[in-house]
Short mmCIF file of C-alpha atoms and ligand atoms in Angstrom, two decimals:
data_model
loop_
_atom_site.label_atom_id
_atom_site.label_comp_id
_atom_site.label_asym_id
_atom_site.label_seq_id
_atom_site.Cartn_x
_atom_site.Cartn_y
_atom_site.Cartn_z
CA UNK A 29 86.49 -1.63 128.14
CA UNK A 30 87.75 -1.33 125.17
CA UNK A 31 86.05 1.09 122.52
CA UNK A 32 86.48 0.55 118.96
CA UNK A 33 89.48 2.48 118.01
CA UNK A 34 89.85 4.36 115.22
CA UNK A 35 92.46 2.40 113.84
CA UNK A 36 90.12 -0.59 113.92
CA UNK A 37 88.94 1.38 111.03
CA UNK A 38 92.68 2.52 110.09
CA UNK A 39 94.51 5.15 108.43
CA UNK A 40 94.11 3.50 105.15
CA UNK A 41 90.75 3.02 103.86
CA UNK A 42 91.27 -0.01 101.56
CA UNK A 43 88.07 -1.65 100.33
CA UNK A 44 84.51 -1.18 100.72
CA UNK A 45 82.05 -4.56 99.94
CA UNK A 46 83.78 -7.76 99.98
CA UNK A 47 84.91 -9.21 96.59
CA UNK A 48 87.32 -11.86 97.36
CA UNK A 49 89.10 -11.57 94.08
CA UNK A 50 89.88 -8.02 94.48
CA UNK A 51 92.00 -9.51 97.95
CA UNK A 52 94.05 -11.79 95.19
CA UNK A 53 95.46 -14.70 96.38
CA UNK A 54 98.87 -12.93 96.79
CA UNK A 55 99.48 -10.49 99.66
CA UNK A 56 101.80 -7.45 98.71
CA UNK A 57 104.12 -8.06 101.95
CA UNK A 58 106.51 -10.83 102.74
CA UNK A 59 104.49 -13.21 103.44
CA UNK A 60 104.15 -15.44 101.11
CA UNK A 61 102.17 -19.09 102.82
CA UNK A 62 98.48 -19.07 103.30
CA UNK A 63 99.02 -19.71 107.38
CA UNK A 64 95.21 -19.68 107.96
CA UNK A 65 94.77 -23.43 107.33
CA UNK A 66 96.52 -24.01 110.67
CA UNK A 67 93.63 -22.12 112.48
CA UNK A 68 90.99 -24.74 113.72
CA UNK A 69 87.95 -24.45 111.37
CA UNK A 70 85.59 -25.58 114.09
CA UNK A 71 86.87 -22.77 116.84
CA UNK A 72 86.54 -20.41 113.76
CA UNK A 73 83.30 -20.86 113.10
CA UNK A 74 81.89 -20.82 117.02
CA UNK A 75 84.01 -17.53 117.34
CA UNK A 76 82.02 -16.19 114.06
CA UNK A 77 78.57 -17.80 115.77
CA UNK A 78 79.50 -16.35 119.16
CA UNK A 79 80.33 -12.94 118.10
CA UNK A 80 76.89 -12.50 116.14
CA UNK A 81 74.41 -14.58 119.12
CA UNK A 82 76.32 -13.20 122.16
CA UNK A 83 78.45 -10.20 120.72
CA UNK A 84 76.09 -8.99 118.94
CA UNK A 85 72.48 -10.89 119.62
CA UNK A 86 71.35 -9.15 116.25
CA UNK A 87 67.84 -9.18 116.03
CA UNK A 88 66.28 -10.58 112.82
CA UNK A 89 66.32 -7.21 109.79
CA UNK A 90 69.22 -5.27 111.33
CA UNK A 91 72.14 -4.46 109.50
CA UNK A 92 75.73 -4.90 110.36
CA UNK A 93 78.69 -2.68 109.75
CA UNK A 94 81.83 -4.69 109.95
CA UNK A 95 85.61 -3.54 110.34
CA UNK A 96 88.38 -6.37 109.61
CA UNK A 97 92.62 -6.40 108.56
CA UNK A 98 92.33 -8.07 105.50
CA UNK A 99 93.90 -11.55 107.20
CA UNK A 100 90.95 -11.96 109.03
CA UNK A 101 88.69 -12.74 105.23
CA UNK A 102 87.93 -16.03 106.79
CA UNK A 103 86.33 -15.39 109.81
CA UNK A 104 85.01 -12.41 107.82
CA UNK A 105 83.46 -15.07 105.76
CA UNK A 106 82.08 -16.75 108.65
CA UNK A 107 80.37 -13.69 110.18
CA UNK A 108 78.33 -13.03 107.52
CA UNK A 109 76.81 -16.70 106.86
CA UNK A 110 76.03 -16.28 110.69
CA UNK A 111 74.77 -13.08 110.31
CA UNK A 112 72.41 -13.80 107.44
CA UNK A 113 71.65 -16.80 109.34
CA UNK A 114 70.31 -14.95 112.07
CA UNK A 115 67.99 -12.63 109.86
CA UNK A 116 70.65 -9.91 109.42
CA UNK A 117 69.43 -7.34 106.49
CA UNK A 118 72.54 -5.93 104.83
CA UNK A 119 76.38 -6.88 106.36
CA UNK A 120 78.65 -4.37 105.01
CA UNK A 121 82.35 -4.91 105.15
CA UNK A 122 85.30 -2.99 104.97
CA UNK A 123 88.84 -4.13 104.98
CA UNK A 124 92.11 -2.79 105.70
CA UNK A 125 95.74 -4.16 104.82
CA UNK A 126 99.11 -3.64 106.65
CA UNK A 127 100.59 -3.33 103.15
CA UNK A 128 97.96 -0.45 101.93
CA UNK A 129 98.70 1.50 105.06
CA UNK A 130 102.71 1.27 104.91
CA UNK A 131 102.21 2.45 101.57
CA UNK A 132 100.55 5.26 102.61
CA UNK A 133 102.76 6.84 105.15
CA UNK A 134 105.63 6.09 102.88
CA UNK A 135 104.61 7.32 99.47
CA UNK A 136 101.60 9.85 100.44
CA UNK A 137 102.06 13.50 100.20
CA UNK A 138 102.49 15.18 103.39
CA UNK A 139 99.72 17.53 103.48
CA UNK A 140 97.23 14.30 103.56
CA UNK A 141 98.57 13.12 106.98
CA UNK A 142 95.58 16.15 108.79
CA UNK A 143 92.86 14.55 106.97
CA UNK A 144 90.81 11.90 107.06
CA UNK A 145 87.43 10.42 105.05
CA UNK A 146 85.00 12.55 106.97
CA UNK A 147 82.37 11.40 104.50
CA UNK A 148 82.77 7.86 105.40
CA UNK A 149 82.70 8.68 108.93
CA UNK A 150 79.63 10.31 108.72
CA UNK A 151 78.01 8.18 106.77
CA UNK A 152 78.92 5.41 109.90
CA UNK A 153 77.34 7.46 112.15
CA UNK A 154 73.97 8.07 110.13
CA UNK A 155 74.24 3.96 110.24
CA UNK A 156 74.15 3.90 113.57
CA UNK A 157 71.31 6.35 113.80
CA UNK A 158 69.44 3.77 111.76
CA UNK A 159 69.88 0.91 114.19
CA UNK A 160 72.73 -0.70 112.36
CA UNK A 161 74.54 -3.15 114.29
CA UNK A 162 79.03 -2.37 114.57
CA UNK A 163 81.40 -5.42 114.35
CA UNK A 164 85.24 -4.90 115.02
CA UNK A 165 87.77 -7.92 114.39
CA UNK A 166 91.48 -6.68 115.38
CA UNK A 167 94.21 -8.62 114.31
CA UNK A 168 96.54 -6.47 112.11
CA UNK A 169 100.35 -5.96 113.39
CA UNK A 170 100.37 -3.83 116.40
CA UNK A 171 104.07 -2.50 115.77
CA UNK A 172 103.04 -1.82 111.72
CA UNK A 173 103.63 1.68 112.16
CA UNK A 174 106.95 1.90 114.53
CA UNK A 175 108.77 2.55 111.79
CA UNK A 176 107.22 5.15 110.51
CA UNK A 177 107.84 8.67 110.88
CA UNK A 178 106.17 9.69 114.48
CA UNK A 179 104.84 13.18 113.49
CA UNK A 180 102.88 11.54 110.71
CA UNK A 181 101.32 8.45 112.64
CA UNK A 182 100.05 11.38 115.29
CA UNK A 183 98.87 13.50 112.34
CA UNK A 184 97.00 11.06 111.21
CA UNK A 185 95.67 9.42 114.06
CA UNK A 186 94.70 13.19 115.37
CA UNK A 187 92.52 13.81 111.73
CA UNK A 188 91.47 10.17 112.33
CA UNK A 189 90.09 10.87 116.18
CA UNK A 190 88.57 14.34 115.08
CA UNK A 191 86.34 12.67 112.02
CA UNK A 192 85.92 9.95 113.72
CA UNK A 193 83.77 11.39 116.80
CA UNK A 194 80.88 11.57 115.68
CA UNK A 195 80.24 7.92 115.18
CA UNK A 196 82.67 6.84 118.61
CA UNK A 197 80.43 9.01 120.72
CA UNK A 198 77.21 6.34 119.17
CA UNK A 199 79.43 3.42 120.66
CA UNK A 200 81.09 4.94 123.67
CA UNK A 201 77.21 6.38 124.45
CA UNK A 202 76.18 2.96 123.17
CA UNK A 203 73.14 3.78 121.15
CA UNK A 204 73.59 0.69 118.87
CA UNK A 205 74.75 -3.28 120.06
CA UNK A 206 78.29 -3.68 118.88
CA UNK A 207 81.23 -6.07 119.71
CA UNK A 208 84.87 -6.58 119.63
CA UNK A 209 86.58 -9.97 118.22
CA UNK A 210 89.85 -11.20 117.46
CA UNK A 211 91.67 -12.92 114.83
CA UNK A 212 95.19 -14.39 114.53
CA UNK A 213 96.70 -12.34 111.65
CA UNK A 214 100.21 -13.89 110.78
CA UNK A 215 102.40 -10.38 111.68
CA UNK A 216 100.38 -9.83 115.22
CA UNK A 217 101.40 -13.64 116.16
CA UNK A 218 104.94 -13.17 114.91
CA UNK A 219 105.28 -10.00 117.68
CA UNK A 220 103.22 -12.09 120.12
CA UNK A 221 105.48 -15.17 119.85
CA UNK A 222 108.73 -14.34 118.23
CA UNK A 223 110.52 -17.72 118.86
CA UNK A 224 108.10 -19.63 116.60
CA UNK A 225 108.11 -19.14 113.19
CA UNK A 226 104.99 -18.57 111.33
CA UNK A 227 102.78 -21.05 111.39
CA UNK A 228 103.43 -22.33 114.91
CA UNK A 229 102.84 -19.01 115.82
CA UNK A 230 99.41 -18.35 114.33
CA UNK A 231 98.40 -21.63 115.57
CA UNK A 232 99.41 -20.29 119.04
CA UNK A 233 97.81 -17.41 119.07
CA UNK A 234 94.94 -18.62 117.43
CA UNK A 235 94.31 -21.46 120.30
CA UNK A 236 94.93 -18.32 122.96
CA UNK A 237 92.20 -16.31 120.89
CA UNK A 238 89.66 -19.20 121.24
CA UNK A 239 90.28 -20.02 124.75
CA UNK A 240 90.16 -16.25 126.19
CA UNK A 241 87.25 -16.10 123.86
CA UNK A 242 85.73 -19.16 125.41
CA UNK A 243 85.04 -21.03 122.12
CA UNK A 244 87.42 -23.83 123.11
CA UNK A 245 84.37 -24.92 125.08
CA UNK A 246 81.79 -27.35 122.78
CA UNK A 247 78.82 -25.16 124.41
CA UNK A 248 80.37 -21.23 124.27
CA UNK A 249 76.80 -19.80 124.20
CA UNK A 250 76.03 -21.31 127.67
CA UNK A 251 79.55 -20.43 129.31
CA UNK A 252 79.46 -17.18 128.19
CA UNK A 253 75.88 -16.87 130.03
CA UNK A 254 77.61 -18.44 132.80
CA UNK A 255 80.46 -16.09 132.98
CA UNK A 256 78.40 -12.77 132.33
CA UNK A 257 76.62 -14.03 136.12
CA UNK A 258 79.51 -13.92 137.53
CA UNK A 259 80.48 -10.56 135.90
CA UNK A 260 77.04 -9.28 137.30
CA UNK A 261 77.88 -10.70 141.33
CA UNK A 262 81.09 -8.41 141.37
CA UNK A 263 79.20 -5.16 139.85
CA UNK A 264 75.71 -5.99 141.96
CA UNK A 265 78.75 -5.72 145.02
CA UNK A 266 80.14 -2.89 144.23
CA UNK A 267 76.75 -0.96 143.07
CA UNK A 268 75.81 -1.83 146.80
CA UNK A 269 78.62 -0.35 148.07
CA UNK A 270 78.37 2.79 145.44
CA UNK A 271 82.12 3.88 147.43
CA UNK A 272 83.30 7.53 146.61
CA UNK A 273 86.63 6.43 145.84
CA UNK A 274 89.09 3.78 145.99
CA UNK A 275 92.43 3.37 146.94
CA UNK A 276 95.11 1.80 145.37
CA UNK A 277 98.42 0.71 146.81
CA UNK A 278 101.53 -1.09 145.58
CA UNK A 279 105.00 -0.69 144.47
CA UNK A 280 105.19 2.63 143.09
CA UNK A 281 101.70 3.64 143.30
CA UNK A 282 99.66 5.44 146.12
CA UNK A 283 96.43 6.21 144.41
CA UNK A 284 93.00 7.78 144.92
CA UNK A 285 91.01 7.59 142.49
CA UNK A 286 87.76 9.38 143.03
CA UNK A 287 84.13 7.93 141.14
CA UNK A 288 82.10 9.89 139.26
CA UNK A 289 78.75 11.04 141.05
CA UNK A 290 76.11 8.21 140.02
CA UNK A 291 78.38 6.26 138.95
CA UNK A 292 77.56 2.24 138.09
CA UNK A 293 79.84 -0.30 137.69
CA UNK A 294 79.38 -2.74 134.17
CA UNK A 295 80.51 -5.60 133.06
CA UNK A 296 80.09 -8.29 130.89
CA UNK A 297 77.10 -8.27 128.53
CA UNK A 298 75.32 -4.47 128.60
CA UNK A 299 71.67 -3.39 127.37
CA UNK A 300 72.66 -0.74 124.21
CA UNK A 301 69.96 1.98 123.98
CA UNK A 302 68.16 0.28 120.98
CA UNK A 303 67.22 -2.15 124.13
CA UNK A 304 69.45 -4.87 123.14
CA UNK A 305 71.85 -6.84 125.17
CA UNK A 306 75.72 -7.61 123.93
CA UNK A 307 78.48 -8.14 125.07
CA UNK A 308 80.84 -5.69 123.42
CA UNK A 309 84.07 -6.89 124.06
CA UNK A 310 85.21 -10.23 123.80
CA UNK A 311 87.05 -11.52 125.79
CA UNK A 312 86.16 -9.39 128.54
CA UNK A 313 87.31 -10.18 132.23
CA UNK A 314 86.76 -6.79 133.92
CA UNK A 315 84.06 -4.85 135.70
CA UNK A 316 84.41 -1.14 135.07
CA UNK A 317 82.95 2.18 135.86
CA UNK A 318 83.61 6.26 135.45
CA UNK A 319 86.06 7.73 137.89
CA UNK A 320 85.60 11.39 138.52
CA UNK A 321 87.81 13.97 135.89
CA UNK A 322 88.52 15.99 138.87
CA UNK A 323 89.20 13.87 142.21
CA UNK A 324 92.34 11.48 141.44
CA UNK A 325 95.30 12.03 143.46
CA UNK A 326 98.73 10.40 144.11
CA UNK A 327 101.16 8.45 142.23
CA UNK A 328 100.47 5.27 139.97
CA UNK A 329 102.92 2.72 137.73
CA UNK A 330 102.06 1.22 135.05
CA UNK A 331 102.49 -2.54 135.47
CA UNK A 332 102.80 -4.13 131.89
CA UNK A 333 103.79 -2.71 128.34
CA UNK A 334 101.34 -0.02 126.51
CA UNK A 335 101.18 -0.90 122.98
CA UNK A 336 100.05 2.59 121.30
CA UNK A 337 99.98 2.87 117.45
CA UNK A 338 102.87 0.64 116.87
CA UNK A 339 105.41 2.33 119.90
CA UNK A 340 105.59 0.06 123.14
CA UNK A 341 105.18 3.10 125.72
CA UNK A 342 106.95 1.01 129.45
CA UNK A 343 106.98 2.03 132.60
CA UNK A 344 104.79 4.77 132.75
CA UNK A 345 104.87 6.80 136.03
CA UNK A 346 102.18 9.38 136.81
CA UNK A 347 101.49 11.81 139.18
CA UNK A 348 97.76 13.24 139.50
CA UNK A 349 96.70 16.77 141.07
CA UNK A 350 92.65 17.52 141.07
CA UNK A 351 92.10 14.47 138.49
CA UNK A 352 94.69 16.09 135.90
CA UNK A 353 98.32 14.33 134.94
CA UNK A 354 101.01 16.98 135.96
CA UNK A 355 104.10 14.59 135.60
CA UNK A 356 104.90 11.90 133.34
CA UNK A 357 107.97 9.62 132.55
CA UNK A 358 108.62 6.18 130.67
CA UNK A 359 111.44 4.51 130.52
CA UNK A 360 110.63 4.04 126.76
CA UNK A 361 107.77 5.46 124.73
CA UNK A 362 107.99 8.76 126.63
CA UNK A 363 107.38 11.08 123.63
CA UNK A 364 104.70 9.89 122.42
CA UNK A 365 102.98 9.29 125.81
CA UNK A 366 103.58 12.94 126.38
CA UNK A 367 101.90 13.76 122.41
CA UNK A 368 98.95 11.63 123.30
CA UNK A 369 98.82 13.28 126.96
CA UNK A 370 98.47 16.67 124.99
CA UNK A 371 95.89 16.04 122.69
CA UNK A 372 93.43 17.30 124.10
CA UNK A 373 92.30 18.83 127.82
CA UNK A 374 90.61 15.08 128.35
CA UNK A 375 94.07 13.57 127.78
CA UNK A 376 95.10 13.92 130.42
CA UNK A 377 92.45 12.83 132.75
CA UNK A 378 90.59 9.44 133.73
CA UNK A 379 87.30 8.39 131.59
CA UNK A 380 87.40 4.57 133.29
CA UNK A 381 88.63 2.35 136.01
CA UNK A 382 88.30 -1.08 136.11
CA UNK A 383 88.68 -4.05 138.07
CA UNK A 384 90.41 -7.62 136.76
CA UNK A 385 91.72 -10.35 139.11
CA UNK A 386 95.77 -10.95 138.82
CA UNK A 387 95.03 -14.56 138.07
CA UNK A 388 92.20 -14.23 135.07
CA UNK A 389 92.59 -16.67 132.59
CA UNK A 390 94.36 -14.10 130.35
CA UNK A 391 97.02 -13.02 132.91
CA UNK A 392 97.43 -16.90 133.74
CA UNK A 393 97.97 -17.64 130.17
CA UNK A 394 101.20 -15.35 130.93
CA UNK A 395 101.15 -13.98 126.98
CA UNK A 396 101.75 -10.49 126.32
CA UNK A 397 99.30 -9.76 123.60
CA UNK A 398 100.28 -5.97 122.38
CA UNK A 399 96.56 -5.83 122.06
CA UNK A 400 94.12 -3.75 124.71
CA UNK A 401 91.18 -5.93 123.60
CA UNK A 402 93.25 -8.98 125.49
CA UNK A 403 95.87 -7.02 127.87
CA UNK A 404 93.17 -4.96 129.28
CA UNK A 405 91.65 -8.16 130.79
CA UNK A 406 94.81 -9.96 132.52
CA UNK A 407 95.00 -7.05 134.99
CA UNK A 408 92.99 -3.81 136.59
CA UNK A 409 93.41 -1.09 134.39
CA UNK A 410 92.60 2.90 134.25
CA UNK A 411 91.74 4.72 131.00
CA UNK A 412 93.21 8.23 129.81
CA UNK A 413 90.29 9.85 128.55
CA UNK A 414 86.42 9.96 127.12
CA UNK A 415 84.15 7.74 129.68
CA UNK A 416 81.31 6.05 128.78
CA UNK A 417 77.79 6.99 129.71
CA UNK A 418 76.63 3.54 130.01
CA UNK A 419 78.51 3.61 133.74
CA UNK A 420 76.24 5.85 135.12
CA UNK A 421 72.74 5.35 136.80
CA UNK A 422 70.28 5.92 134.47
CA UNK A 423 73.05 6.99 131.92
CA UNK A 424 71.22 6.51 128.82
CA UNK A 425 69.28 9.53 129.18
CA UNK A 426 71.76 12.06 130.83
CA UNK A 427 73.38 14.58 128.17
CA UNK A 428 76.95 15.57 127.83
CA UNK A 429 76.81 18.55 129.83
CA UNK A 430 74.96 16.03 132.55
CA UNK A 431 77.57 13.51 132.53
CA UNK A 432 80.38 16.59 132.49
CA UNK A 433 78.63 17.79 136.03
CA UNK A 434 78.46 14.36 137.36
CA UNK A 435 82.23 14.41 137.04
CA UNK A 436 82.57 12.30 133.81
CA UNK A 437 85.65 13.47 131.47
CA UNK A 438 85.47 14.15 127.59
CA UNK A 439 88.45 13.24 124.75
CA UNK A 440 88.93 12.23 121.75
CA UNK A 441 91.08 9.57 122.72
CA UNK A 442 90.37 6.46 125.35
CA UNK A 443 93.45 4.42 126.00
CA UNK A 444 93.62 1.49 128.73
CA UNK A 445 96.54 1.35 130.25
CA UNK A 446 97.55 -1.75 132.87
CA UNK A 447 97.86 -0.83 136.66
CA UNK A 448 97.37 -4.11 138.29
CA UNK A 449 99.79 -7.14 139.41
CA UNK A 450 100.23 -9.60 142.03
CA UNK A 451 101.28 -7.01 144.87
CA UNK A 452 98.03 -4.11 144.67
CA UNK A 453 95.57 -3.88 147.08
CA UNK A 454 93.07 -1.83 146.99
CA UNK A 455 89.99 -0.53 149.30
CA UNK A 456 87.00 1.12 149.04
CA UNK A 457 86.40 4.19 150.56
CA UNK A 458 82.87 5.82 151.68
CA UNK A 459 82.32 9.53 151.91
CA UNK A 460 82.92 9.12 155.56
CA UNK A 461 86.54 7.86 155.09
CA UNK A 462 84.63 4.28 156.63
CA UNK A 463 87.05 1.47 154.04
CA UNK A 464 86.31 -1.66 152.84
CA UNK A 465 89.21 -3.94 151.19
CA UNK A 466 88.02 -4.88 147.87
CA UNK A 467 91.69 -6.11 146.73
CA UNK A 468 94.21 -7.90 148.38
CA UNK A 469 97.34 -8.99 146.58
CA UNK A 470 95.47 -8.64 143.34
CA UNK A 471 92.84 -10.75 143.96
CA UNK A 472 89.36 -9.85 144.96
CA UNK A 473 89.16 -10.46 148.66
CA UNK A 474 85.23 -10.51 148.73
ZN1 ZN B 521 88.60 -1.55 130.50
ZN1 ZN B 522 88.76 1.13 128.30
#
C-alpha cells in the first residue's frame, strides 16, 4: 500500500486555502499551454465523486485535509463541490508547485535543508485527532529533483520524515479514512510518455489514470464494490491459511520471507479506526500484510525501476540475514539506495509484502508510471520499512511496543519496491514446513 508520502506534502510549502488568483494564470516553468482542457471533464469529475464516496465515504460534518501539485487545481476544484456535496464541514487545501520547490533547493540557504514546518505538521496531526478526513492527489514530476544536489534532497527529505511522524503514524495506524488519487500533471506525463509531446501525452496518461482508477466505467461506484469482493476472496484465502512464511522463487531471487505473528492480510477498501470504510489507495490491485522484521532470508531482485525522490534506483539486488539487508547493489541509483537503507535501523528491514497478479490491468497496460501509487499495483511488491497496524488481527488496539513483539518493524520511511514478473512463483509455507503454491508464473494459482 502506498502511505501518503511526505513529499505528497513536499519540501516546499507553497499555499495554504485555495485562492485561484494567487495560482495566476501563468505558471513560472516552461510550460506555457493550459494542457488540462484535453483531460475528459466527465472522467474528471467521477474521479473527484469516486475519491470522496469510495476513497473517502466522508460522513456528513467531517472535515477534509487535502494535499495537491498545483496542476491538479481542477480536480482540486472538483473535490471540494463533491465534498460539500456530501455534507463535508471545512475542506482545507494546500498546494505545492514544481517551480516553488526548484526554487528552493536552488536559491535557499543551506542550513534550511535539516528543517522542516514542524508547526504545520503538528497542526495535521491534531486534525486527525479531531476526525478530519486526509486526501492526497499525486501528480507532480517524479524526476523534479534529479537534478538537484543529492545531499540536499536527503536533508530535506530526512527533516521532512522526522516532522512528519507524528501525523504518518495517524495514517499508517489508520485512525482517520484517507485516500490516494491521481492526476495527469503535464511534466509527470512528459517522463511517462516521452515520444508524445504535451498534450498527447497528458491525454494519455490521463485516459490510463481513469481506467486504473476505474472511472472509465459509466457506474465506478458499483465496480469498485465489485472489485473490493474480489480483493476480499484472495485475503479471506490467505487469512485461512494464516502461513508462517512464504517463499519466493525466480530469476535472481530465492526468498523467505517470514509473517509477522497475527498477521492479516488487507486489501481493497479497510475500516479506519473512526469506524469508517475507504479505500485508501486508488487504484489499488494488491492484497498485503506485515512480514516479520526479523525472519526474511535469501536473495531477491528487483523486477522494474524504483522511482525515489526524482533518482530511478534499477536493479536492486538484496541479500537478507535475520530480516536485516546486509548487501545491496544497483546497477544505477546505488547511492542513494544505500542513504535511504541507512536512515534509520527500520531501513533496512520489511514493514509489508504484498501480492499483485503479473497480468493486473496496470501491468497489462505495459506503462511505466514512475509513480508507487500505480507501479506498486502491476506487480507483487515488498516494502523497506514502517508496517502498518491495520495488518494485524485485532490491530487497532495493539500498541507499538505490541506490534514491535509481534514482529512488526518501525521507520521513518516506507518505500514499495517491485519484486514480481511473469517467471515468480511463490508458496506458502506452514510452521510445519507443509507448502501450498499460492503463485505460479506470476499468477495466482488458487
Ligand atoms: Zn503495497
Ligand atoms: Zn507499501
Amino acid at each position: 500500500m502506498t502511505a501518503i508520502g511526505v513529499l505528497v506534502i513536499g519540501p516546499a510549502v507553497t499555499y495554504l486555502g485555495c485562492s485561484a488568483t494567487s495560482l495566476g494564470p501563468h505558471p513560472m516553468n516552461s510550460v506555457s499551454r493550459d494542457v488540462s482542457t484535453v483531460i475528459d471533464p466527465v472522467k474528471l469529475d467521477r474521479l473527484a465523486e469516486v475519491a470522496v464516496k469510495v476513497g473517502l465515504q466522508l460522513r456528513p460534518g467531517q472535515d477534509v485535509f487535502l494535499t495537491a501539485p498545483s496542476s491538479a487545481l481542477p480536480l482540486v476544484r472538483r473535490i471540494a463541490e463533491h465534498a460539500y456535496k456530501a455534507g463535508a464541514g471545512l475542506v482545507t487545501p494546500l498546494l505545492s508547485d514544481e517551480a516553488i520547490t526548484l526554487a528552493r533547493y536552488r536559491f535557499a540557504r543551506d542550513d534550511s535543508f535539516d528543517r522542516a514546518p514542524n508547526w504545520l505538521y503538528d497542526g495535521v496531526a491534531k486534525a486527525f485527532d479531531n476526525n478530519t478526513a486526509r486526501l492526497a492527489i499525486v501528480g507532480d514530476d517524479p524526476m523534479l529533483l534529479s537534478g538537484e544536489d543529492a545531499a540536499k534532497v536527503a536533508r530535506a527529505s530526512k527533516a521532512n520524515a522526522m516532522a512528519y511522524q507524528p501525523a504518518l503514524s495517524r495514517i499508517t495506524g489508520f485512525d482517520v479514512n484517507w485516500n490516494i488519487v491521481a492526476y495527469p500533471g503535464a511534466s509527470w506525463a512528459r517522463l511517462v510518455f516521452p515520444n508524445d509531446d504535451e498534450a498527447t501525452a497528458v491525454g494519455k496518461l490521463a485516459d490510463a489514470i481513469f481506467k486504473a482508477s476505474r472511472v472509465d466505467n459509466a457506474d465506478p461506484i458499483a465496480a469498485w464494490a465489485a472489485h473490493n469482493a474480489a480483493l476480499k476472496t484472495r485475503t479471506d484465502w490467505l487469512n485461512g491459511h494464516r502461513f508462517h512464511a512464504l517463499h519466493y522463487s525466480g530469476p535472481g531471487t530465492d526468498l523467505t520471507i517470514g509473517l509477522a505473528d497475527g498477521h492479516e492480510w488487507v486489501g481493497g477498501s479497510s475500516t479506519a479506526k473512526n469506524g469508517i470504510v475507504c479505500n485508501p489507495n486508488i487504484p489499488t490491485e494488491e492484497v498485503f500484510t506485515t512480514p516479520h522484521a526479523a525472519r526474511v532470508e535469501g536473495r531477491v531482485r528487483s523486477t522494474k525501476p524504483l522511482s525515489h525522490q526524482g533518482t530511478l534506483i534499477e536493479d536492486i539486488a538484496v541479500r537478507f540475514e535475520g530480516g536485516r539487508i546486509v548487501e545491496a547493489t544497483a546497477s544505477r541509483g546505488a547511492e542513494v539506495l544505500n542513504k535511504v537503507l541507512d536512515t534509520d535501523e527500520g531501513a533496512r528491514r520489511l514493514g509489508e509484502v504484498a501480492l499483485v497478479p503479473h497480468s493486473s490491468p496496470i501491468s497489462a497496460s505495459n506503462i511505466l508510471f514512475y509513480n508507487t501509487l500505480f507501479d506498486e499495483n502491476a506487480s507483487c511488491h515488498i516494502a523497506l520499512g514502517q508496517c502498518y497496524s491495520k495488518c494485524f488481527v485485532g490491530g487497532d488496539s495493539l500498541t507499538p511496543e505490541q506490534i514491535a513483539a509481534q514482529g512488526g518493524n518501525k521507520s521513518f520511511i516506507h518505500i514499495d519496491w517491485m519484486i514480481g514478473s511473469g517467471e515468480i512463483d511463490i508458496d506458502g509455507v506452514h510452521a510445519d514446513g507443509r507448502r501450498v503454491p499460492v503463485f505460479r508464473k506470476g499468477e495466482w494459482a488458487v
